[in-house]
Amino acid sequence: MNTVRKAVIPVAGLGTRVLPASKAIPKEMMPVVDKPVIQHVVEEAVSAGIKEIILVTRSGKSAIEDHFDKHYELEAELARKNKTAILESIRNIVPADVTISSVRQPEALGLGHAVHCAASLINNEPFAVILPDVLVNNYQQDTTDLDLMIKAYDAKAAGQIMVEAVPDEKVHLYGIVDCQGNDPAAGESVAITGMVEKPAQEVAPSNLSVVGRYVLPGRVMELLSTTKPGAGGEIQLTDALDELLKEQAVDAYRMTGKTYDCGNKLGYLQANLAYGLQHPETAEGLAQLLQQEFLQEALEQKELLKQEA
Ligand code: G1P
């Protein structure tokens, strides 16, 4: 059995990159096809064997907790109308043996600070950190990257941090790992020797970026309690992990799936197209739309813009 049973999902972010959509609803509640982003992420955790999910939230984001809670009125109404399939889709979002709890992050002091807000619930056990902006699509694969990372954590007794290569001009947007030039193959992990948050291109140790999935020992919480503000004046998870490396092995795990950053507009649209093309109810219609009308329209639109310029 997996030793990693807990996951921390920080959801206290302001969602400034997807405004105005996220003004009155949490960005994590924006739908990708027919489920809010947060549900996709929670389902990923559950399928990797996670049993306790801890949301790190803040005021104004209670819709996220409500989404995973019982909705008596709606359930009664759907039952009365015999809408069984829809009823099932809202009733069992998480299995009965999975709990979802939440803690508050009172101030936006950084990702490291947000994760540390869950320290007492993690209680020194190993845990996963899942950043909900990033959807990891493992469509038609036997398993998920998070599942493989948890298995690698157990097999190697080393923290696992998911990475993917990014163009050099984008390294300043991510946590970047140093693996001494060892590039892990997809689905494999290699030892990390250093990590740096959002480095300038000239000093970045590699172009392997931290993607938003981590499997970590409980010790990280102790390290976070003394981590000083770093990049952007925020308490960074990356800095605590750089400290952890001095004590124990931590690996970079190279992902096999595909990521979509739903925290920005284009990534969010891409996610909807990709997941829409995988959903049984929308796949065929969307594929036709893209091939015929939509593509033609897009090309004409581009042509018009060119003429106007
Ligand atoms: C956070 C992490 C960064 C990571 C990124 C992945 O940054 O601090 O290390 O590479 O998520 O999405 P943020 O995007 O919150 O600035």
Coordinates of C-alpha atoms and ligand atoms in Angstrom, one line a residue:
M1 CA 0.0 0.0 0.0
N2 CA 1.1 3.6 -0.7
T3 CA 2.5 5.4 2.3
V4 CA 1.4 8.8 0.8
R5 CA -2.2 9.2 1.8
K6 CA -2.5 13.0 2.2
A7 CA -2.4 15.9 -0.3
V8 CA -2.3 19.6 0.1
I9 CA -4.0 21.7 -2.5
P10 CA -3.4 25.4 -2.2
V11 CA -6.5 27.3 -3.5
A12 CA -6.0 30.7 -1.8
G13 CA -4.7 32.5 -4.9
L14 CA -6.4 35.6 -6.2
G15 CA -6.7 34.5 -9.8
T16 CA -5.6 37.8 -11.3
R17 CA -4.5 36.3 -14.6
V18 CA -8.0 35.1 -15.4
L19 CA -9.9 38.2 -14.4
P20 CA -12.7 39.3 -14.9
A21 CA -13.9 35.7 -14.9
S22 CA -12.5 35.1 -11.4
K23 CA -13.9 38.2 -9.8
A24 CA -16.9 36.7 -8.0
I25 CA -16.1 32.9 -8.4
P26 CA -12.8 31.2 -7.5
K27 CA -10.7 30.5 -10.6
E28 CA -10.6 26.9 -9.4
M29 CA -14.3 26.7 -10.0
M30 CA -14.1 27.6 -13.7
P31 CA -15.2 24.6 -15.7
V32 CA -13.0 22.6 -18.0
V33 CA -15.8 21.0 -20.1
D34 CA -18.3 19.9 -17.5
K35 CA -16.3 19.9 -14.2
P36 CA -14.6 22.7 -12.4
V37 CA -10.8 22.7 -12.6
I38 CA -10.6 21.7 -8.9
Q39 CA -12.6 18.6 -9.5
H40 CA -10.3 17.4 -12.2
V41 CA -7.4 17.9 -9.8
V42 CA -9.1 16.2 -6.8
E43 CA -10.0 13.2 -9.1
E44 CA -6.3 12.9 -10.0
A45 CA -5.4 12.8 -6.3
V46 CA -8.1 10.2 -5.6
S47 CA -7.0 8.0 -8.5
A48 CA -3.4 8.0 -7.1
G49 CA -4.7 6.6 -3.8
I50 CA -4.9 9.9 -1.7
K51 CA -7.4 9.6 1.1
E52 CA -7.1 13.0 2.8
I53 CA -7.2 16.2 0.9
I54 CA -6.5 19.4 2.6
L55 CA -7.5 22.6 0.8
V56 CA -5.6 25.8 1.8
T57 CA -8.2 28.4 1.2
R58 CA -9.2 32.0 2.1
S59 CA -12.3 34.1 2.5
G60 CA -14.5 34.4 -0.6
K61 CA -13.6 30.9 -1.9
S62 CA -16.2 28.8 0.0
A63 CA -17.8 27.7 -3.4
I64 CA -14.9 25.2 -3.6
E65 CA -15.8 23.6 -0.3
D66 CA -19.5 23.6 -1.2
H67 CA -18.7 21.8 -4.5
F68 CA -17.5 18.8 -2.5
D69 CA -20.3 19.0 0.1
K70 CA -23.7 17.4 0.0
H71 CA -26.4 19.5 -1.7
Y72 CA -29.6 18.1 -0.1
E73 CA -32.1 20.3 -2.0
L74 CA -30.7 19.6 -5.4
E75 CA -30.3 15.9 -4.7
A76 CA -33.9 15.6 -3.5
E77 CA -35.1 17.4 -6.6
L78 CA -33.1 15.3 -9.0
A79 CA -34.2 12.1 -7.3
R80 CA -37.9 13.2 -7.5
K81 CA -37.5 13.7 -11.2
N82 CA -35.7 10.4 -11.7
K83 CA -32.6 12.1 -13.1
T84 CA -30.4 9.3 -11.9
A85 CA -27.3 9.8 -14.0
I86 CA -27.0 13.5 -13.2
L87 CA -27.8 12.7 -9.5
E88 CA -24.8 10.3 -9.5
S89 CA -22.5 12.8 -11.0
I90 CA -23.0 15.3 -8.2
R91 CA -23.5 12.8 -5.4
N92 CA -20.2 10.8 -5.5
I93 CA -17.6 13.3 -6.5
V94 CA -15.3 11.8 -4.0
P95 CA -15.6 8.2 -2.7
A96 CA -16.8 7.7 0.9
D97 CA -13.3 6.8 2.2
V98 CA -11.8 10.1 1.0
T99 CA -12.1 13.2 3.2
I100 CA -11.7 16.8 2.2
S101 CA -10.9 19.4 4.8
S102 CA -9.8 22.9 4.7
V103 CA -7.5 25.3 6.5
R104 CA -7.2 29.1 5.9
Q105 CA -4.2 31.0 4.7
P106 CA -4.9 34.4 6.4
E107 CA -2.4 36.4 4.3
A108 CA -1.0 35.8 0.8
L109 CA 2.6 35.3 1.8
G110 CA 3.6 32.7 -0.8
L111 CA 3.3 29.1 -1.9
G112 CA 5.6 27.9 0.9
H113 CA 3.5 29.7 3.5
A114 CA 0.3 28.3 2.0
V115 CA 1.6 24.7 2.2
H116 CA 2.8 25.3 5.8
C117 CA -0.7 26.3 6.8
A118 CA -1.6 22.6 6.5
A119 CA 1.3 21.5 8.8
S120 CA -0.8 20.3 11.7
L121 CA -3.1 18.1 9.5
I122 CA -0.1 16.6 7.7
N123 CA 1.3 15.7 11.2
N124 CA 4.8 14.7 10.0
E125 CA 3.5 12.2 7.4
P126 CA 4.6 12.2 3.7
F127 CA 2.3 14.2 1.5
A128 CA 1.6 15.4 -2.0
V129 CA 1.3 19.0 -3.1
I130 CA -0.9 19.6 -6.1
L131 CA -1.1 23.1 -7.6
P132 CA -4.6 23.3 -9.0
D133 CA -3.8 25.8 -11.8
V134 CA -2.0 23.0 -13.6
L135 CA -4.0 20.1 -15.1
V136 CA -2.0 17.0 -15.9
N137 CA -3.6 15.1 -18.7
N138 CA -2.7 11.4 -18.7
Y139 CA -5.4 10.5 -21.2
Q140 CA -5.3 6.8 -22.4
Q141 CA -2.3 6.1 -20.3
D142 CA -2.3 3.1 -17.9
T143 CA -1.7 5.3 -14.9
T144 CA -1.1 9.0 -13.9
D145 CA 2.1 10.8 -13.3
L146 CA 1.1 11.5 -9.7
D147 CA 0.6 7.8 -9.1
L148 CA 4.0 7.0 -10.6
M149 CA 5.6 9.7 -8.4
I150 CA 4.0 8.2 -5.3
K151 CA 5.3 4.7 -6.2
A152 CA 8.8 6.2 -6.9
Y153 CA 8.7 7.9 -3.5
D154 CA 8.0 4.6 -1.8
A155 CA 10.5 2.6 -3.8
K156 CA 13.4 5.1 -3.5
A157 CA 12.6 6.9 -0.2
A158 CA 13.2 10.2 -1.9
G159 CA 11.0 13.2 -2.5
Q160 CA 9.7 13.4 -6.1
I161 CA 9.2 16.7 -7.9
M162 CA 7.6 16.7 -11.3
V163 CA 9.5 18.5 -14.0
E164 CA 9.2 19.3 -17.7
A165 CA 11.5 21.1 -20.1
V166 CA 10.6 24.7 -20.9
P167 CA 12.2 27.1 -23.5
D168 CA 15.1 29.0 -22.0
E169 CA 13.3 32.3 -22.3
K170 CA 10.6 31.0 -19.9
V171 CA 12.8 29.7 -17.0
H172 CA 12.2 32.9 -15.1
L173 CA 8.6 31.9 -14.6
Y174 CA 9.2 28.7 -12.7
G175 CA 11.1 26.8 -10.1
I176 CA 14.1 25.3 -11.9
V177 CA 16.0 22.2 -10.8
D178 CA 19.7 21.4 -11.1
C179 CA 20.4 17.7 -11.9
Q180 CA 24.0 18.3 -13.0
G181 CA 23.1 17.9 -16.6
N182 CA 21.3 14.5 -16.1
D183 CA 18.1 14.7 -18.0
P184 CA 15.6 12.2 -16.7
A185 CA 13.6 10.3 -19.4
A186 CA 9.8 10.5 -19.3
G187 CA 8.5 8.5 -16.4
E188 CA 12.0 8.3 -14.7
S189 CA 13.6 10.3 -11.9
V190 CA 17.1 11.5 -11.2
A191 CA 18.7 13.1 -8.2
I192 CA 18.4 16.9 -7.8
T193 CA 21.4 18.8 -6.4
G194 CA 19.9 22.3 -6.2
M195 CA 16.7 24.2 -6.9
V196 CA 16.0 27.9 -7.5
E197 CA 12.8 29.8 -7.8
K198 CA 12.3 31.9 -10.9
P199 CA 16.0 32.4 -11.9
A200 CA 17.1 34.8 -14.6
Q201 CA 17.9 33.0 -17.8
E202 CA 21.6 33.6 -17.5
V203 CA 21.9 31.9 -14.1
A204 CA 19.3 29.1 -14.5
P205 CA 20.9 25.7 -13.7
S206 CA 18.8 24.0 -16.4
N207 CA 15.6 24.3 -18.3
L208 CA 13.8 21.7 -16.3
S209 CA 10.9 23.5 -14.6
V210 CA 8.8 22.4 -11.6
V211 CA 5.4 21.7 -12.9
G212 CA 3.1 21.7 -9.9
R213 CA 3.1 18.1 -8.5
Y214 CA 5.3 17.2 -5.5
V215 CA 5.6 14.1 -3.3
L216 CA 7.4 15.1 -0.1
P217 CA 8.4 13.9 3.3
G218 CA 6.8 15.5 6.4
R219 CA 10.1 17.1 7.2
V220 CA 9.4 19.8 4.6
M221 CA 6.8 21.3 7.0
E222 CA 9.5 21.9 9.7
L223 CA 11.8 23.4 7.1
L224 CA 9.0 25.7 5.9
S225 CA 8.4 27.0 9.5
T226 CA 11.8 28.8 9.2
T227 CA 12.0 29.5 5.5
K228 CA 12.6 33.2 4.9
P229 CA 10.9 35.2 2.1
G230 CA 12.7 34.7 -1.2
A231 CA 11.8 35.4 -4.9
G232 CA 9.1 38.1 -5.1
G233 CA 9.3 38.7 -1.3
E234 CA 7.3 35.5 -0.8
I235 CA 8.0 32.3 1.3
Q236 CA 8.8 29.8 -1.5
L237 CA 8.3 26.1 -1.4
T238 CA 11.3 25.8 -3.7
D239 CA 13.6 27.4 -1.1
A240 CA 12.5 24.8 1.6
L241 CA 13.1 22.0 -0.9
D242 CA 16.6 23.4 -1.6
E243 CA 17.2 23.1 2.1
L244 CA 15.7 19.5 2.2
L245 CA 18.2 18.5 -0.5
K246 CA 21.1 19.2 1.9
E247 CA 19.7 16.5 4.3
Q248 CA 18.2 13.9 2.1
A249 CA 17.7 12.7 -1.5
V250 CA 15.1 14.5 -3.6
D251 CA 14.4 13.5 -7.3
A252 CA 13.2 15.3 -10.4
Y253 CA 10.5 13.1 -12.0
R254 CA 10.0 13.8 -15.7
M255 CA 6.4 13.7 -16.6
T256 CA 4.8 11.5 -19.2
G257 CA 1.5 13.4 -19.7
K258 CA 0.7 16.8 -20.9
T259 CA 0.1 19.9 -18.8
Y260 CA -2.4 22.8 -19.2
D261 CA -2.0 25.9 -17.1
C262 CA -5.6 26.9 -16.4
G263 CA -4.3 29.9 -14.4
N264 CA -3.9 31.9 -17.7
K265 CA -6.4 32.5 -20.5
L266 CA -4.7 30.6 -23.3
G267 CA -3.8 27.6 -21.2
Y268 CA -7.4 27.5 -20.0
L269 CA -8.8 27.5 -23.5
Q270 CA -6.3 24.8 -24.6
A271 CA -7.4 22.6 -21.6
N272 CA -11.1 23.0 -22.7
L273 CA -10.2 22.0 -26.2
A274 CA -8.1 19.0 -25.2
Y275 CA -10.5 17.7 -22.6
G276 CA -13.5 18.5 -24.9
L277 CA -11.9 16.2 -27.5
Q278 CA -11.6 13.5 -24.9
H279 CA -15.1 13.7 -23.5
P280 CA -17.6 11.2 -24.9
E281 CA -20.4 13.7 -25.1
T282 CA -18.5 16.5 -26.8
A283 CA -15.5 14.8 -28.7
E284 CA -17.2 14.2 -32.0
G285 CA -19.0 17.5 -32.2
L286 CA -16.0 19.6 -31.1
A287 CA -13.7 17.8 -33.6
Q288 CA -16.1 18.6 -36.4
L289 CA -16.5 22.2 -35.3
L290 CA -12.7 22.7 -35.2
Q291 CA -12.2 21.0 -38.6
Q292 CA -14.9 22.8 -40.5
E293 CA -16.5 26.1 -39.4
F294 CA -14.4 27.2 -36.6
L295 CA -11.0 26.8 -38.3
Q296 CA -12.2 28.5 -41.4
E297 CA -13.6 31.4 -39.3
A298 CA -10.4 31.6 -37.3
L299 CA -8.4 31.9 -40.5
E300 CA -10.7 34.5 -41.9
Q301 CA -10.5 36.5 -38.7
K302 CA -6.7 36.4 -38.8
E303 CA -6.7 37.6 -42.4
L304 CA -9.0 40.5 -41.4
L305 CA -6.7 41.4 -38.5
K306 CA -3.7 41.4 -40.8
Q307 CA -5.5 43.7 -43.3
E308 CA -6.5 46.1 -40.5
A309 CA -2.9 46.3 -39.2
Ligands
G1P1 C1 4.7 28.0 -8.5 C2 6.0 27.5 -7.9 C3 7.0 27.3 -9.0 C4 6.4 26.3 -10.1 C5 5.1 26.8 -10.6 C6 4.4 25.8 -11.4 O1 4.9 29.3 -9.0 O2 6.5 28.5 -7.0 O3 8.2 26.8 -8.5 O4 7.3 26.1 -11.1 O5 4.2 27.1 -9.5 O6 3.2 26.2 -12.0 P1 3.7 30.3 -9.4 O7 3.2 29.8 -10.8 O8 2.6 30.1 -8.4 O9 4.3 31.7 -9.5

